[in-house]
CSV table of C-alpha atoms in Angstrom, one decimal:
chain,number,residue,atom,x,y,z
A,352,LYS,CA,41.4,-2.0,30.3
A,353,HIS,CA,37.8,-1.0,30.7
A,354,GLN,CA,35.1,-0.6,28.2
A,355,GLY,CA,32.1,1.7,27.6
A,356,HIS,CA,31.3,4.3,30.3
A,357,LEU,CA,33.9,2.8,32.7
A,358,TRP,CA,36.6,3.4,30.1
A,359,GLU,CA,35.4,7.0,29.5
A,360,GLN,CA,35.3,7.8,33.2
A,361,VAL,CA,38.6,6.0,34.2
A,362,ASP,CA,41.0,5.3,31.3
A,363,LEU,CA,40.2,8.4,29.1
A,364,PRO,CA,41.1,11.0,31.9
A,365,ARG,CA,44.4,9.2,32.6
A,366,ALA,CA,45.2,9.2,28.9
A,367,ALA,CA,44.3,12.8,28.4
A,368,GLY,CA,46.3,14.2,31.2
A,369,ASP,CA,46.5,18.0,30.9
A,370,ASP,CA,45.6,17.9,27.1
A,371,PHE,CA,42.4,19.6,26.1
A,372,THR,CA,39.7,17.0,25.2
A,373,VAL,CA,36.7,17.2,23.0
A,374,ASN,CA,33.7,14.9,23.4
A,375,PHE,CA,31.1,15.1,20.6
A,376,CYS,CA,28.3,12.8,21.7
A,377,ASN,CA,26.7,13.9,25.1
A,378,THR,CA,28.9,11.8,27.4
A,379,ALA,CA,32.2,12.8,28.9
A,380,PRO,CA,34.6,12.2,31.8
A,381,ILE,CA,33.4,13.8,35.0
A,382,ALA,CA,36.9,14.3,36.3
A,383,LEU,CA,38.2,16.5,33.4
A,384,ARG,CA,38.1,20.3,33.5
A,385,ARG,CA,40.1,21.0,30.3
A,386,GLN,CA,37.4,19.7,27.9
A,387,MET,CA,34.6,20.7,25.6
A,388,VAL,CA,31.5,18.4,25.7
A,389,VAL,CA,28.9,18.7,22.9
A,390,LEU,CA,25.5,18.0,24.4
A,391,HIS,CA,22.9,17.9,21.6
A,392,ASP,CA,19.8,18.2,23.7
A,393,ALA,CA,18.2,17.9,27.1
A,394,SER,CA,15.8,15.1,26.1
A,395,VAL,CA,16.8,12.8,29.0
A,396,ALA,CA,15.5,15.4,31.4
A,397,ALA,CA,12.8,17.0,29.3
A,398,ASN,CA,11.2,13.7,28.2
A,399,PRO,CA,12.2,11.2,31.0
A,400,GLN,CA,9.3,8.9,30.1
A,401,ASN,CA,11.2,7.9,26.9
A,402,PHE,CA,14.2,6.4,28.9
A,403,THR,CA,14.7,3.7,31.5
A,404,PHE,CA,15.2,4.8,35.1
A,405,ALA,CA,18.8,3.6,35.1
A,406,PHE,CA,19.7,5.4,31.9
A,407,ARG,CA,18.1,8.7,32.8
A,408,THR,CA,19.5,8.6,36.4
A,409,TRP,CA,23.1,8.1,35.2
A,410,TYR,CA,22.9,10.6,32.4
A,411,LYS,CA,21.4,13.4,34.5
A,412,MET,CA,24.0,12.8,37.2
A,413,MET,CA,26.9,12.7,34.6
A,414,ILE,CA,25.7,15.8,32.7
A,415,ARG,CA,25.3,17.9,35.9
A,416,ALA,CA,28.7,16.7,37.1
A,417,TYR,CA,30.7,17.4,33.9
A,418,GLY,CA,28.7,20.5,33.3
A,419,GLY,CA,30.0,22.0,36.5
A,420,ARG,CA,33.6,21.1,35.8
A,421,ALA,CA,34.1,21.2,32.0
A,422,GLN,CA,35.7,24.4,30.6
A,423,GLN,CA,33.1,24.6,27.8
A,424,ILE,CA,29.7,23.0,26.7
A,425,GLY,CA,28.7,23.0,23.1
A,426,THR,CA,25.3,22.4,21.6
A,427,VAL,CA,23.5,22.7,18.3
A,428,SER,CA,20.8,25.4,18.8
A,429,LYS,CA,19.8,28.3,21.0
A,430,PHE,CA,16.8,26.2,21.9
A,431,SER,CA,19.0,23.4,23.2
A,432,ALA,CA,21.3,25.9,25.0
A,433,GLY,CA,18.2,27.1,27.0
A,434,GLU,CA,17.0,23.6,27.7
A,435,ILE,CA,20.5,22.5,28.9
A,436,SER,CA,20.7,25.5,31.2
A,437,LYS,CA,17.2,25.0,32.5
A,438,TYR,CA,17.4,21.3,33.3
A,439,PHE,CA,21.1,20.9,34.3
A,440,GLY,CA,21.9,24.3,35.9
A,441,ILE,CA,24.7,25.1,33.5
A,442,PRO,CA,25.1,28.9,33.0
A,443,LEU,CA,24.2,30.1,29.5
A,444,SER,CA,27.4,31.9,29.4
A,445,LYS,CA,29.2,28.6,29.4
A,446,ILE,CA,27.2,27.1,26.5
A,447,GLU,CA,28.3,27.7,22.9
A,448,VAL,CA,26.1,27.0,19.9
A,449,ILE,CA,27.6,25.2,16.9
A,450,PRO,CA,24.8,25.0,14.2
A,451,GLU,CA,24.6,21.9,12.0
A,452,SER,CA,23.6,21.4,8.4
A,453,GLY,CA,21.7,19.1,6.0
A,454,GLU,CA,24.0,19.5,3.0
A,455,HIS,CA,25.7,16.2,3.6
A,456,ILE,CA,22.7,14.5,1.7
A,457,LEU,CA,23.9,16.2,-1.5
A,458,ARG,CA,27.2,14.3,-1.4
A,459,GLU,CA,25.3,11.2,-2.6
A,460,THR,CA,24.1,10.8,-6.3
A,461,PRO,CA,20.3,10.3,-6.1
A,462,ASP,CA,19.3,6.6,-6.7
A,463,PHE,CA,16.0,6.8,-8.5
A,464,SER,CA,15.7,3.1,-8.7
A,465,ILE,CA,13.7,3.3,-5.4
A,466,HIS,CA,10.9,5.1,-7.5
A,467,GLU,CA,10.9,2.3,-10.1
A,468,LYS,CA,10.8,-0.3,-7.5
A,469,PHE,CA,7.7,1.1,-5.7
A,470,GLY,CA,6.0,2.8,-8.7
A,471,LEU,CA,6.4,6.4,-7.5
A,472,ASP,CA,6.1,9.3,-9.9
A,473,PRO,CA,7.5,12.8,-9.3
A,474,ASP,CA,5.3,15.0,-7.1
A,475,SER,CA,2.8,12.1,-6.6
A,476,TYR,CA,3.6,11.2,-3.0
A,477,PHE,CA,4.4,12.8,0.4
A,478,LEU,CA,7.1,11.5,2.7
A,479,ALA,CA,7.5,10.7,6.4
A,480,VAL,CA,10.0,8.7,8.4
A,481,SER,CA,9.0,6.0,10.9
A,482,SER,CA,11.1,5.9,14.1
A,483,LEU,CA,11.2,4.1,17.3
A,484,SER,CA,11.6,7.4,19.2
A,485,PRO,CA,8.3,8.7,20.7
A,486,ASN,CA,9.7,12.2,20.1
A,487,LYS,CA,9.4,11.8,16.3
A,488,ASN,CA,5.6,11.6,16.8
A,489,PHE,CA,5.0,9.1,13.9
A,490,LEU,CA,1.6,8.1,15.4
A,491,GLY,CA,0.6,11.7,15.1
A,492,VAL,CA,1.5,11.5,11.4
A,493,LEU,CA,-0.7,8.4,10.9
A,494,GLN,CA,-3.6,10.0,12.8
A,495,ALA,CA,-3.3,13.1,10.6
A,496,VAL,CA,-3.2,11.0,7.4
A,497,ALA,CA,-6.3,9.2,8.4
A,498,ARG,CA,-8.1,12.6,8.6
A,499,LEU,CA,-7.0,13.7,5.1
A,500,PRO,CA,-9.6,14.0,2.4
A,501,SER,CA,-9.1,11.9,-0.7
A,502,LEU,CA,-6.1,13.3,-2.6
A,503,PRO,CA,-4.1,11.9,-5.6
A,504,PHE,CA,-1.0,11.4,-3.5
A,505,LYS,CA,0.6,8.3,-2.1
A,506,PHE,CA,1.9,8.3,1.5
A,507,VAL,CA,5.5,7.0,1.5
A,508,ILE,CA,7.0,5.8,4.8
A,509,VAL,CA,10.7,5.4,5.2
A,510,GLY,CA,12.3,3.4,8.0
A,511,GLY,CA,11.4,0.2,10.0
A,512,ARG,CA,8.2,-0.8,11.6
A,513,ASN,CA,7.6,0.3,15.1
A,514,ALA,CA,5.6,-2.6,16.6
A,515,LYS,CA,3.8,-0.3,19.1
A,516,ILE,CA,2.6,1.9,16.3
A,517,PHE,CA,2.1,-0.5,13.4
A,518,SER,CA,0.1,-3.0,15.5
A,519,SER,CA,-3.4,-4.2,14.9
A,520,ASN,CA,-4.7,-1.7,17.5
A,521,ALA,CA,-2.9,1.3,15.9
A,522,ILE,CA,-4.0,3.6,13.2
A,523,ASP,CA,-4.3,1.9,9.8
A,524,THR,CA,-1.7,3.0,7.3
A,525,ASN,CA,-4.5,3.0,4.6
A,526,GLY,CA,-2.4,1.5,1.9
A,527,ALA,CA,0.8,3.6,2.5
A,528,VAL,CA,3.9,2.6,0.6
A,529,GLU,CA,6.4,1.3,3.1
A,530,VAL,CA,9.9,1.4,1.5
A,531,GLY,CA,11.7,0.3,4.6
A,532,PHE,CA,15.3,1.3,5.4
A,533,VAL,CA,17.0,3.2,2.5
A,534,SER,CA,20.4,4.3,1.5
A,535,ASP,CA,21.4,8.0,1.7
A,536,ALA,CA,21.3,8.0,-2.2
A,537,GLN,CA,17.8,6.6,-2.2
A,538,LEU,CA,16.7,9.0,0.5
A,539,ARG,CA,18.0,12.0,-1.5
A,540,ALA,CA,16.0,10.7,-4.5
A,541,LEU,CA,12.9,10.4,-2.4
A,542,TYR,CA,13.3,13.9,-1.1
A,543,GLU,CA,13.9,15.4,-4.6
A,544,ARG,CA,10.7,14.0,-6.1
A,545,ALA,CA,8.3,14.2,-3.1
A,546,ALA,CA,5.4,16.6,-3.0
A,547,CYS,CA,6.5,17.4,0.6
A,548,PHE,CA,8.1,16.0,3.7
A,549,VAL,CA,6.1,15.9,7.0
A,550,TYR,CA,8.0,16.1,10.3
A,551,PRO,CA,5.8,16.9,13.3
A,552,SER,CA,8.4,16.0,15.9
A,553,LEU,CA,7.6,16.7,19.5
A,554,TYR,CA,11.1,17.5,20.7
A,555,GLU,CA,14.2,18.3,18.6
A,556,GLY,CA,17.6,19.6,19.7
A,557,PHE,CA,18.3,20.7,16.1
A,558,GLY,CA,16.4,18.8,13.4
A,559,LEU,CA,18.6,17.5,10.5
A,560,PRO,CA,15.9,15.8,8.4
A,561,PRO,CA,14.0,19.1,7.5
A,562,LEU,CA,17.2,20.7,6.4
A,563,GLU,CA,18.1,17.6,4.4
A,564,ALA,CA,14.8,17.8,2.6
A,565,MET,CA,15.2,21.6,2.0
A,566,SER,CA,18.7,21.0,0.5
A,567,CYS,CA,17.0,18.6,-2.0
A,568,GLY,CA,14.3,21.1,-2.9
A,569,CYS,CA,11.5,19.3,-0.9
A,570,PRO,CA,8.8,21.4,0.7
A,571,VAL,CA,8.7,20.8,4.4
A,572,LEU,CA,5.9,20.7,7.0
A,573,VAL,CA,7.3,20.7,10.6
A,574,SER,CA,6.3,21.3,14.2
A,575,ASN,CA,6.0,24.7,15.6
A,576,THR,CA,7.9,23.7,18.8
A,577,SER,CA,11.4,23.2,20.2
A,578,SER,CA,14.3,24.0,17.8
A,579,LEU,CA,12.4,23.6,14.5
A,580,PRO,CA,11.2,27.3,14.0
A,581,GLU,CA,14.8,28.4,14.8
A,582,VAL,CA,16.2,26.0,12.2
A,583,CYS,CA,13.6,26.2,9.5
A,584,GLY,CA,12.8,29.9,9.6
A,585,ASP,CA,10.4,31.1,7.0
A,586,ALA,CA,11.1,28.3,4.7
A,587,ALA,CA,8.6,25.7,6.1
A,588,ILE,CA,4.9,25.4,7.0
A,589,TYR,CA,4.3,24.9,10.7
A,590,CYS,CA,1.8,22.7,12.6
A,591,ASP,CA,0.9,21.8,16.2
A,592,PRO,CA,2.5,18.4,16.7
A,593,CYS,CA,0.0,17.6,19.5
A,594,ASP,CA,-3.0,18.1,17.3
A,595,PRO,CA,-3.5,15.6,14.5
A,596,SER,CA,-6.3,17.6,13.0
A,597,ASP,CA,-3.9,20.6,12.7
A,598,ILE,CA,-1.2,18.4,11.1
A,599,SER,CA,-3.9,17.1,8.7
A,600,LYS,CA,-5.2,20.6,7.8
A,601,LYS,CA,-1.7,21.9,7.1
A,602,LEU,CA,-0.7,18.8,5.1
A,603,GLY,CA,-3.9,19.0,3.0
A,604,MET,CA,-3.3,22.7,2.4
A,605,LEU,CA,0.2,22.0,1.2
A,606,LEU,CA,-0.7,19.0,-1.0
A,607,GLY,CA,-3.7,21.0,-2.5
A,608,SER,CA,-1.6,23.9,-3.6
A,609,PRO,CA,1.1,23.4,-6.3
A,610,GLU,CA,1.9,27.1,-6.0
A,611,THR,CA,2.7,26.8,-2.3
A,612,ARG,CA,4.8,23.8,-2.9
A,613,ARG,CA,6.7,25.5,-5.6
A,614,ASP,CA,7.4,28.6,-3.4
A,615,LEU,CA,8.5,26.4,-0.5
A,616,ARG,CA,10.9,24.4,-2.7
A,617,GLN,CA,12.7,27.6,-3.7
A,618,ALA,CA,12.6,29.1,-0.2
A,619,GLY,CA,14.0,25.8,1.2
A,620,LEU,CA,16.9,25.7,-1.2
A,621,VAL,CA,17.8,29.3,-0.3
A,622,HIS,CA,17.4,28.8,3.4
A,623,ALA,CA,19.4,25.5,3.5
A,624,GLN,CA,22.5,27.3,2.0
A,625,LYS,CA,22.7,29.3,5.3
A,626,TRP,CA,23.4,26.1,7.2
A,627,THR,CA,26.7,24.6,6.1
A,628,TRP,CA,29.2,22.2,7.6
A,629,LYS,CA,31.9,24.7,6.6
A,630,ARG,CA,30.2,27.2,8.9
A,631,ALA,CA,29.9,24.7,11.7
A,632,ALA,CA,33.6,23.7,11.3
A,633,ALA,CA,34.7,27.4,11.5
A,634,ARG,CA,32.6,27.9,14.6
A,635,PHE,CA,34.0,24.8,16.2
A,636,TYR,CA,37.5,25.7,15.4
A,637,GLU,CA,37.0,29.2,16.8
A,638,LEU,CA,35.8,27.8,20.1
A,639,ILE,CA,38.6,25.2,20.3
A,640,GLU,CA,41.2,27.9,19.6
A,641,ARG,CA,39.7,30.1,22.4
A,642,ALA,CA,39.5,27.3,24.9
A,643,ALA,CA,42.7,25.4,24.3
């Protein structure tokens, strides 16, 4: 038997026969018609510079092929539906939106030992996540932080070190607290006690982290682009992700106003309750019943 993409393209269609098939993670057999494919975004076409030539060539060919044959295409936001239609020529009438949620973070009991380990007091730090993906725009976060006036807040970085960003030639982290990779329980604890969470992503199909933060009562600063306004609504502060000075300005405004943070905590908690996995499951079941 084959493995990887070859298994998916050769063995899976044989095993599926005439049964209706669901593929959740962007890839799917080209040969099958009776299937739903969940394509989370169009990043491989919208941001080709972030992928190797071989990867993006295969993915674009595969998506266009199964997009033309598959009975149904699912995605996670209206923004992504538009991008998928735009880049892969799939009619919007064929694309169904199944919204996601951030409430899974609440399944974990918060582990506040992370605060003791790094000497973090409640409402004394702001939070960001380091990522290898250029879309996450972590360099923009560092550039924004370097422009901030002196404020009594620590800058906490979750995640591993991206060598291209944290190099001797990159922006200095100015004594930021790097906690490394954390468990979901530790992440929940960090969200719950943070002054705010900053997420100026350049491209998002949905944007789970801001909803996770809102579910934990953490004020959120996000990009004014892609799916984030659709997902975060009126419960976030928005910035231009391509302008570090604007990120810095909005971050300084949020950190400098306890009243704004308080209002956003409450607004985020209310807003996050609109996005539930139960709602997503009901929508998914509805689509499967209709298609199968």
